[in-house]
Amino acid sequence: MPYEIKKVFASLPQVERGVSKIIGGDPKGNNFLYTNGKCVILRNIDNPAVADIYTEHAHQVVVAKYAPSGFYVASGDISGKLRIWDTTQREHLLKYEYQPFAGKIKDIAWTEDSKRIAVVGEGREKFGAVFLWDSGSSVGEITGHNKVINSVDIKQTRPYRLATGSDDNCAAFFEGPPFKFKFTIGDHGRFVNCVRFSPDGNRFATASADGQIFIYDGKTGEKICALGGSKAHDGGIYAISWSPDSTHLLSASGDKSSKIWDVGANSVVSTFPMGSTVLDQQLGCLWQKDHLLSISLSGYINYLDRNNPSKPLRVIKGHSKSIQCLTVHKNGGKSYIYSGSHDGHINYWDSETGENDAFSGKGHTNQVSRMTVDESGQLVSCSMDDTVRYTSLTLRDYSGQGVVKLDVQPKCVAVGPGGYTVVVCIGQIVLLKDQRKCFSLDSPGYEPEVVAVHPGGDTVAVGGTDGNVRIYSILGSTLKDEGKVLEAKGPVTDVAFSHDGAFLAVCDASKVVTVFNVADNYSENNVFYGHHAKIMCLAWSPDNEHFASGGMDMMVYVWTLSDPETRVKIQDAHRLHHVSSLAWLDEHTLVTTSHDASVKEWTITY
């Protein structure tokens, strides 16, 4: 096995303002899971850096829930597909697939014997279904609502009861199996976002956008009380989660706080203020063993501290949008990975532990297209907000740092020694020295796409959409066209000089990597075939013998310079998402990232 996965740094949950986010808990208490895009992410609750990603859905996944047995997960997507898959094996084999209705699945509930599943959402003619997990045959009807059903739960003790909450401001109560509609509960004045039975089955709670939480008897459905009297929260409540002993309830609200309630005494035990900005609204929560988790609108996962409600124990950060580029840098003996996403966030990761955080201050406001580190230890990033930023990697704070405003949108940036930076913009090539614009080549006669600077610092290679690479030299504060044109096999998508400056690798949209020998007047050294689709990125290993390429075919190849046949092929490096960027931490460790918003480390052996 020439390669193996070393670490997976997972993405954050994908959240949407005003929509509750469901986090699923593992009955054994070790993991929790949530969704982002087409992925289901399983993370260890004690050490969230340990993660696994399931990517077999063809559409955006909304919700995933463990079966009470802990052996299977059911996940549902926006097209109405429900997939039931194995959690015990690496491969996550598909057990069953159903289409209960046509439309978005919003919530899933299992019975305690892991044999029946209830699924609700926004179908065309029906909003829910309940069926046997192994045959798909119906075990009742979910009726009584005339709008989207947001939430469903099943009592985990016999006799079974089922409750739903809907956008028609009502909850509904069912008995079964087969599950039959008993009555509607119309206590709420706004959408019902969440219904949950207590683990012992004695009660169930409903939470709504009107800021109220009602508690009912689990067996009869009779109303017991309203938590906090007329209002439980000042904003809408998006999620509730019972404590394992069924005595307390955790609630998450749009008023930017979470609360723990003592249900028997009908009192607030503690309030967790999460901040003051819109991004601090709480959209999801989970109480598992001793861990209390909540999800903010920023996508961050907060571990709440019962002893000190004003500050979370820890906050898990990362990317919730697709990552466009990444680069690596050693800082104080540690290797860090820097990743930039399409909403303008730049994150740094400790490559060993997965500890990560975002840069502080106000940074890019649009997609980060390309990043690199210059010789003075600054991260140079270019973004669709028409700026190039220089950010110190020791401070990791945007404020008071260099920003260069460009006339046209930049696509790619490269740095060389002596304070030089070359930026490729739409229809323009710009040379910067010491963070100032000193030269721009307007209308070069082709559309430049990517750029690389030779380690010697005097030569620049610019790849264009016309399928050619042109060589320029830096003379003082100007760029001079050397009149040298290297032909690739299609529109150029990335160029890179090897670290010793001996070779230039060029990849293109025609699925080919071509390597040119720099010393031999850029003669063609070798051609590398293997990708099935457009190649997006490439990076040289520090040993200058190998380089890696990643493409839209979801594959990563590690090539050997001297022999195109000797190659390591990483199939489905990021399944169903094309590889957007890669970099080497050392000669045997490759980092890849993709539009699934996760970062992976691979160990490569030759």
XYZ file of C-alpha atoms in Angstrom:
606
model
C 0.000 0.000 0.000
C 2.013 2.987 -1.166
C -0.262 5.498 0.574
C -2.450 5.652 3.642
C -4.606 8.307 5.222
C -2.883 9.842 8.223
C -5.300 12.506 9.454
C -8.684 13.935 8.529
C -9.479 17.482 9.607
C -13.204 17.638 9.065
C -15.415 20.516 7.993
C -17.868 22.294 10.261
C -21.637 21.796 9.987
C -23.325 23.619 7.146
C -25.780 26.026 8.744
C -28.402 28.406 7.451
C -29.922 31.343 9.287
C -33.319 30.581 10.803
C -33.051 26.826 10.161
C -32.357 24.408 12.985
C -29.346 22.102 12.642
C -29.577 18.566 13.957
C -26.516 16.978 15.585
C -26.841 13.242 16.044
C -25.394 11.422 19.025
C -23.869 7.966 19.206
C -25.735 5.635 21.624
C -22.375 4.360 22.881
C -21.486 7.963 23.685
C -18.193 8.147 21.772
C -19.066 10.047 18.608
C -21.361 12.731 17.312
C -22.307 13.419 13.715
C -23.604 16.215 11.510
C -23.780 17.094 7.819
C -22.099 19.518 5.449
C -22.884 19.560 1.725
C -22.946 15.978 0.448
C -20.950 14.708 3.435
C -21.848 13.184 6.780
C -19.100 13.885 9.313
C -18.545 11.583 12.305
C -16.286 12.980 15.031
C -14.983 11.682 18.330
C -16.652 13.717 21.076
C -13.627 13.567 23.418
C -11.094 14.352 20.684
C -12.832 16.033 17.730
C -9.624 16.003 15.659
C -10.410 12.311 15.055
C -12.969 12.306 12.271
C -14.451 10.183 9.517
C -16.373 11.406 6.490
C -19.146 9.559 4.650
C -19.664 10.863 1.113
C -22.015 8.644 -0.818
C -25.005 10.964 -1.206
C -25.508 12.487 -4.634
C -27.287 15.513 -3.123
C -26.912 17.770 -0.115
C -27.460 15.803 3.126
C -29.656 17.422 5.761
C -29.764 15.035 8.699
C -28.084 11.858 9.963
C -28.958 9.753 13.011
C -27.381 6.710 14.656
C -29.546 3.649 15.165
C -29.942 2.866 18.900
C -27.859 -0.289 18.314
C -24.966 1.953 17.245
C -24.157 -0.231 14.226
C -25.934 1.793 11.530
C -26.532 5.385 10.548
C -29.536 6.640 8.573
C -28.917 9.808 6.579
C -31.397 11.762 4.442
C -30.802 14.330 1.700
C -32.708 17.116 -0.058
C -33.946 14.813 -2.835
C -35.745 12.543 -0.333
C -33.233 9.674 -0.431
C -32.622 7.851 2.842
C -29.425 5.792 3.048
C -28.802 3.318 5.871
C -25.130 2.432 6.191
C -22.734 0.527 8.382
C -20.632 2.382 10.988
C -18.347 -0.452 12.068
C -16.283 -0.738 8.887
C -13.983 1.722 7.160
C -15.916 1.331 3.906
C -19.334 2.235 5.396
C -21.174 -0.290 3.255
C -24.686 0.658 2.203
C -27.285 -1.563 3.843
C -30.527 -0.142 2.394
C -31.677 2.862 0.415
C -35.241 4.205 0.410
C -37.152 7.125 -1.045
C -39.966 7.711 1.487
C -41.205 10.833 -0.338
C -40.021 13.278 -3.002
C -38.545 16.309 -1.262
C -36.184 17.365 1.487
C -35.813 15.044 4.502
C -35.634 17.196 7.645
C -35.530 14.723 10.522
C -35.196 10.985 11.221
C -36.099 8.894 14.290
C -35.508 5.207 15.088
C -37.418 2.950 17.488
C -35.298 1.581 20.353
C -35.044 -1.900 18.757
C -33.484 -0.291 15.618
C -36.197 -1.907 13.484
C -38.484 0.974 12.499
C -37.673 4.404 11.121
C -39.767 7.568 10.947
C -38.772 10.154 8.341
C -40.299 13.634 7.945
C -39.741 16.664 5.746
C -41.233 18.543 2.837
C -42.712 16.039 0.410
C -45.164 16.885 -2.362
C -48.256 15.048 -1.151
C -47.117 13.640 2.181
C -44.790 15.075 4.788
C -43.722 11.924 6.594
C -43.430 8.144 6.512
C -42.734 5.412 9.042
C -41.534 1.989 7.885
C -39.524 -1.135 8.709
C -35.800 -0.563 8.239
C -35.095 -3.839 6.427
C -38.047 -4.053 4.014
C -39.345 -0.498 3.698
C -42.924 -1.669 4.309
C -45.110 0.890 6.052
C -45.885 0.631 9.774
C -48.329 3.521 10.035
C -49.166 6.917 8.610
C -47.932 10.360 9.557
C -50.920 12.637 8.963
C -52.470 15.632 10.667
C -50.180 18.358 9.321
C -50.765 20.594 6.308
C -47.249 22.067 6.054
C -43.614 20.940 6.203
C -42.819 18.729 9.197
C -39.577 19.906 10.852
C -39.055 17.361 13.565
C -39.981 13.836 14.633
C -39.153 11.662 17.615
C -40.177 8.231 18.872
C -40.498 7.247 22.534
C -37.607 4.905 23.376
C -39.699 2.669 25.690
C -42.834 0.634 25.071
C -45.688 1.423 24.483
C -44.351 3.337 21.484
C -45.474 6.904 20.869
C -44.443 9.246 18.078
C -44.511 13.066 18.034
C -43.991 15.541 15.184
C -43.598 19.314 14.932
C -44.455 21.361 11.872
C -44.517 24.774 10.176
C -48.300 24.811 10.657
C -47.540 25.836 14.310
C -48.778 22.473 15.610
C -47.312 19.336 17.099
C -49.028 15.977 16.570
C -49.179 12.855 18.736
C -49.340 9.275 17.436
C -49.777 5.847 19.013
C -48.577 2.588 17.557
C -47.247 0.547 15.919
C -48.856 0.727 13.425
C -48.637 4.434 14.153
C -52.012 6.199 14.036
C -52.744 9.892 14.425
C -54.286 10.628 17.853
C -54.506 14.409 18.193
C -52.956 17.766 17.311
C -51.303 19.989 19.919
C -51.851 23.663 19.092
C -50.138 25.380 22.019
C -47.447 27.157 19.988
C -47.970 30.409 18.090
C -45.130 29.953 15.559
C -43.327 27.143 13.705
C -42.524 24.108 15.847
C -38.798 23.488 15.290
C -38.025 20.536 17.519
C -39.806 17.740 19.426
C -37.913 15.310 21.654
C -38.913 12.476 24.011
C -36.924 12.093 27.223
C -34.685 8.979 27.264
C -36.914 7.321 29.898
C -40.015 8.022 27.788
C -41.999 9.731 30.573
C -42.163 13.134 28.908
C -41.650 14.909 25.645
C -40.835 18.539 24.922
C -41.666 20.808 21.975
C -39.713 23.964 21.097
C -40.850 26.672 18.740
C -39.938 29.898 16.976
C -42.249 31.702 19.443
C -39.594 31.247 22.152
C -41.608 28.735 24.189
C -40.937 25.170 25.341
C -43.842 22.954 26.459
C -43.507 19.694 28.370
C -46.051 16.871 27.855
C -46.692 13.432 29.292
C -44.899 10.861 27.134
C -47.623 8.245 27.280
C -50.853 10.265 27.052
C -49.653 13.493 25.449
C -51.234 15.662 28.161
C -49.643 19.063 28.731
C -47.633 19.281 31.968
C -46.129 22.788 31.916
C -44.482 25.571 29.954
C -40.795 26.004 30.793
C -39.999 29.487 32.062
C -43.633 30.516 32.081
C -44.669 32.635 29.100
C -41.209 32.718 27.496
C -38.275 30.314 27.702
C -36.027 32.418 25.422
C -36.225 35.913 23.954
C -35.736 34.525 20.453
C -36.925 31.498 18.505
C -35.763 28.132 19.835
C -34.117 25.907 17.234
C -33.138 22.802 19.158
C -33.568 20.966 22.447
C -31.757 17.966 23.897
C -32.532 15.937 27.051
C -29.939 14.977 29.640
C -29.206 11.222 29.778
C -31.046 10.957 33.130
C -34.182 12.694 31.727
C -34.232 15.356 34.458
C -32.784 18.312 32.544
C -33.197 19.871 29.099
C -30.706 21.857 27.009
C -32.153 24.467 24.641
C -30.502 26.501 21.843
C -31.985 29.767 20.652
C -31.720 32.612 18.157
C -31.351 34.999 21.117
C -27.656 33.930 21.048
C -27.843 31.836 24.202
C -28.287 28.257 25.370
C -29.992 27.283 28.624
C -30.164 24.239 30.888
C -33.584 23.649 32.462
C -34.519 21.581 35.492
C -37.720 20.113 34.063
C -39.196 18.854 37.347
C -38.733 22.188 39.127
C -39.452 24.224 35.951
C -36.450 26.475 36.512
C -33.345 27.641 34.639
C -30.221 25.999 36.032
C -27.741 27.942 33.884
C -27.711 30.311 30.918
C -24.842 30.306 28.416
C -24.496 33.677 26.648
C -22.668 32.935 23.384
C -21.933 36.437 22.090
C -23.595 39.457 20.582
C -23.279 39.142 16.808
C -25.730 37.482 14.417
C -23.195 34.667 13.930
C -23.609 33.751 17.610
C -27.202 32.568 17.175
C -27.539 28.971 18.431
C -29.040 26.577 15.870
C -28.394 23.133 17.312
C -27.491 21.302 20.513
C -26.617 17.861 21.842
C -26.309 16.487 25.387
C -24.219 13.341 25.376
C -22.681 11.785 28.497
C -21.122 14.806 30.250
C -20.664 16.807 27.049
C -22.961 19.705 26.184
C -22.562 20.834 22.567
C -24.154 23.721 20.715
C -23.765 24.933 17.139
C -23.530 28.626 16.279
C -24.619 30.262 13.015
C -20.886 30.713 12.325
C -20.728 26.895 12.105
C -18.539 26.714 15.214
C -19.197 23.850 17.650
C -19.149 25.000 21.287
C -18.474 22.697 24.238
C -20.467 24.347 27.052
C -19.043 24.553 30.561
C -21.609 24.022 33.332
C -19.208 25.417 35.942
C -18.496 28.582 33.982
C -21.442 29.373 31.685
C -19.919 32.619 30.386
C -17.138 30.867 28.462
C -17.235 27.576 26.516
C -14.716 24.864 27.464
C -13.574 24.773 23.863
C -14.755 25.928 20.469
C -14.163 23.789 17.397
C -13.451 25.944 14.373
C -12.729 25.150 10.758
C -14.334 25.723 7.381
C -17.986 25.279 6.553
C -17.594 26.420 2.919
C -15.479 24.808 0.216
C -11.706 25.287 0.502
C -10.021 26.774 -2.561
C -6.343 26.789 -1.651
C -3.843 25.759 0.959
C -0.186 26.184 1.800
C 2.141 24.885 4.518
C 4.805 26.577 6.616
C 7.094 25.598 9.497
C 6.816 28.009 12.403
C 8.840 27.509 15.596
C 9.534 23.856 14.827
C 5.880 23.047 14.128
C 4.355 22.548 10.720
C 1.180 24.506 10.088
C -1.330 24.139 7.292
C -3.050 27.317 6.090
C -6.304 26.944 4.192
C -8.458 29.575 2.495
C -12.106 29.085 1.653
C -14.585 30.581 -0.729
C -16.186 32.795 1.910
C -12.861 34.532 2.586
C -11.896 32.702 5.794
C -8.291 31.678 6.337
C -7.635 29.001 8.962
C -4.427 27.595 10.352
C -4.055 23.980 11.515
C -1.391 22.350 13.614
C -0.451 19.463 11.317
C 0.102 17.074 14.247
C -2.847 17.717 16.552
C -5.414 19.300 14.229
C -5.767 22.254 16.628
C -6.950 25.113 14.484
C -8.191 28.665 14.554
C -9.073 31.485 12.200
C -6.989 34.626 11.725
C -8.285 37.486 13.891
C -9.471 40.856 12.629
C -11.248 41.679 9.389
C -9.755 39.876 6.423
C -10.841 38.935 2.928
C -14.503 39.448 2.112
C -14.639 37.029 -0.823
C -13.122 33.788 -2.070
C -9.430 33.318 -1.303
C -8.017 32.132 -4.640
C -4.374 31.440 -3.862
C -1.970 31.615 -0.913
C 1.758 31.314 -0.459
C 4.343 32.197 2.189
C 7.132 34.667 1.424
C 10.691 34.625 2.782
C 9.915 36.997 5.664
C 7.277 34.631 7.070
C 4.204 36.434 5.803
C 1.200 34.734 4.299
C 0.522 36.306 0.903
C -3.071 35.721 -0.179
C -5.063 36.979 -3.136
C -8.834 37.093 -3.178
C -11.825 37.867 -5.366
C -12.316 41.032 -3.302
C -9.551 42.499 -5.553
C -6.884 42.603 -2.846
C -3.584 40.955 -2.046
C -2.936 40.684 1.698
C 0.340 40.246 3.548
C -0.324 38.755 6.995
C 2.361 37.957 9.558
C 2.293 34.285 10.518
C 3.517 35.042 14.029
C 0.694 37.531 14.763
C -2.024 35.891 12.633
C -4.021 39.096 12.804
C -5.208 41.011 9.749
C -5.472 44.433 11.350
C -2.656 46.863 10.668
C -1.154 44.572 8.057
C -0.359 45.161 4.419
C -3.213 45.217 1.916
C -2.662 45.979 -1.759
C -5.758 47.010 -3.694
C -5.698 45.965 -7.354
C -7.643 47.358 -10.317
C -8.721 43.937 -11.560
C -9.630 40.693 -9.814
C -6.532 38.571 -9.034
C -6.500 34.837 -9.794
C -3.101 33.657 -8.662
C -0.120 34.916 -6.703
C 3.521 33.797 -6.433
C 6.430 35.154 -4.404
C 10.150 35.252 -4.982
C 13.191 36.346 -2.974
C 13.928 40.054 -2.584
C 10.394 41.040 -1.632
C 8.941 40.392 -5.090
C 5.363 39.237 -5.623
C 3.806 38.477 -9.001
C 0.020 38.574 -9.271
C -1.957 37.288 -12.239
C -5.229 39.186 -12.664
C -7.929 38.986 -15.325
C -6.122 40.252 -18.455
C -3.217 41.700 -16.460
C 0.060 40.705 -14.798
C 1.173 42.846 -11.836
C 4.596 42.962 -10.173
C 4.777 44.052 -6.523
C 7.957 44.843 -4.605
C 7.878 45.246 -0.818
C 4.069 45.316 -0.824
C 3.884 48.105 -3.425
C 2.778 47.943 -7.019
C 5.773 48.701 -9.223
C 4.812 47.369 -12.665
C 1.807 46.068 -14.517
C 1.656 44.354 -17.872
C -1.746 45.229 -19.327
C -3.357 43.342 -22.201
C -0.585 40.751 -22.624
C -2.370 39.367 -25.700
C -3.643 36.211 -23.965
C -5.592 35.421 -20.785
C -3.071 34.661 -17.993
C -4.282 32.108 -15.451
C -1.477 30.938 -13.133
C 2.022 32.040 -12.180
C 5.166 30.613 -10.569
C 8.428 32.328 -9.608
C 11.732 30.477 -9.993
C 13.507 29.906 -6.618
C 16.434 31.915 -8.020
C 14.082 34.876 -8.116
C 14.824 36.156 -11.615
C 12.423 34.119 -13.748
C 8.623 34.049 -13.833
C 6.460 31.468 -15.633
C 2.894 32.486 -16.518
C 0.396 29.932 -17.808
C -2.493 31.017 -19.986
C -5.858 29.721 -21.119
C -4.428 29.521 -24.640
C -2.425 26.456 -23.593
C 0.962 28.141 -23.454
C 3.410 29.035 -20.694
C 5.407 32.231 -21.210
C 8.694 33.021 -19.488
C 9.385 36.519 -18.141
C 12.374 37.853 -16.259
C 12.300 40.335 -13.372
C 14.586 43.276 -14.087
C 14.591 45.748 -11.196
C 10.990 46.893 -11.149
C 9.804 45.588 -14.521
C 8.867 42.306 -16.148
C 10.536 41.550 -19.459
C 9.057 39.023 -21.888
C 11.809 36.562 -22.784
C 9.953 35.576 -25.960
C 9.944 31.965 -24.815
C 6.661 30.046 -25.269
C 6.253 26.528 -23.865
C 3.365 24.488 -25.195
C 1.128 22.537 -22.840
C -1.534 20.106 -24.091
C -4.502 22.353 -23.195
C -5.512 25.445 -21.180
C -2.984 25.715 -18.324
C -4.450 25.204 -14.818
C -1.296 25.295 -12.660
C 2.480 25.757 -12.935
C 5.201 25.009 -10.385
C 8.995 25.111 -10.275
C 10.743 22.336 -8.347
C 12.384 23.543 -5.111
C 15.883 23.277 -6.583
C 14.741 25.221 -9.641
C 15.752 22.486 -12.094
C 12.310 21.682 -13.500
C 9.032 23.391 -14.321
C 5.844 21.310 -14.115
C 2.742 22.422 -16.013
C -0.703 20.860 -15.737
C -3.632 21.561 -18.022
C -7.315 21.025 -18.661
C -6.494 18.218 -21.102
C -5.576 15.887 -18.217
C -1.812 16.012 -18.799
C 1.187 17.119 -16.735
C 4.227 18.231 -18.753
C 7.623 18.773 -17.128
C 10.238 21.061 -18.710
C 13.970 21.049 -17.993
C 14.908 24.619 -16.965
C 18.690 24.355 -17.485
C 18.285 22.789 -20.928
C 16.505 25.889 -22.279
C 13.097 24.535 -21.113
C 13.193 21.407 -23.266
C 10.367 18.955 -22.630
C 11.558 16.420 -20.054
C 8.555 14.133 -19.727
C 4.790 13.899 -20.103
C 2.560 12.344 -17.438
C -0.821 10.827 -18.331
C -3.342 9.285 -15.924
C -5.998 11.754 -14.798
C -9.538 11.231 -16.135
C -10.558 14.880 -15.957
C -9.187 18.409 -15.781
C -6.174 18.687 -13.449
C -6.630 21.481 -10.911
C -3.395 21.753 -8.936
C 0.122 20.444 -8.501
C 2.907 20.589 -5.938
C 6.529 19.436 -5.819
C 7.780 17.237 -2.999
C 10.757 18.648 -1.046
C 12.900 15.829 -2.495
C 12.507 17.336 -6.021
C 12.108 13.777 -7.306
C 8.342 13.526 -6.951
C 5.383 15.802 -7.468
C 1.667 15.442 -6.844
C -1.305 16.490 -8.957
C -4.994 16.633 -8.083
C -7.944 16.894 -10.410
C -11.653 17.086 -11.022
C -11.664 13.272 -11.212
C -11.296 13.262 -7.383
C -7.913 11.596 -7.780
C -4.488 12.529 -6.532
C -1.431 11.135 -8.301
C 2.089 11.237 -6.934
C 4.476 11.067 -9.915
C 8.141 10.123 -10.108
C 10.080 12.593 -12.238
C 12.398 10.052 -13.859
C 9.710 7.464 -14.601
C 6.101 8.404 -15.502
C 5.026 4.776 -15.008
C 6.027 4.696 -11.325
C 3.219 6.531 -9.644
C 1.072 6.438 -6.541
C -2.606 6.758 -7.302
C -4.921 7.928 -4.509
C -8.386 7.113 -5.780
C -11.331 9.055 -4.386
C -9.040 11.209 -2.260
C -12.075 13.390 -1.611
C -14.972 11.344 -2.899
C -17.525 13.195 -5.077
C -15.594 16.459 -4.716
C -12.749 17.585 -6.903
C -9.356 18.194 -5.350
C -8.791 21.945 -5.204
C -5.313 22.213 -3.691
C -2.391 20.220 -2.325
C 0.923 20.784 -0.550
C 3.751 18.752 1.010
C 4.533 18.882 4.737
C 7.651 16.771 4.218
C 8.952 14.207 1.716
C 6.399 11.595 2.781
C 3.415 13.654 3.916
C 0.991 15.156 1.431
C -1.871 17.468 2.398
C -4.936 17.666 0.150
C -8.103 19.715 0.295
C -11.252 19.983 -1.707
C -14.717 21.425 -2.023
C -15.905 19.127 0.773
C -14.286 21.705 3.136
C -12.068 19.092 4.784
C -8.272 18.793 4.893
C -6.580 15.382 4.724
C -3.026 14.276 5.398
C -1.611 11.247 3.560
C 1.534 9.248 4.193
C 3.198 8.397 0.877
C 5.783 5.622 0.618
C 7.749 4.858 -2.515
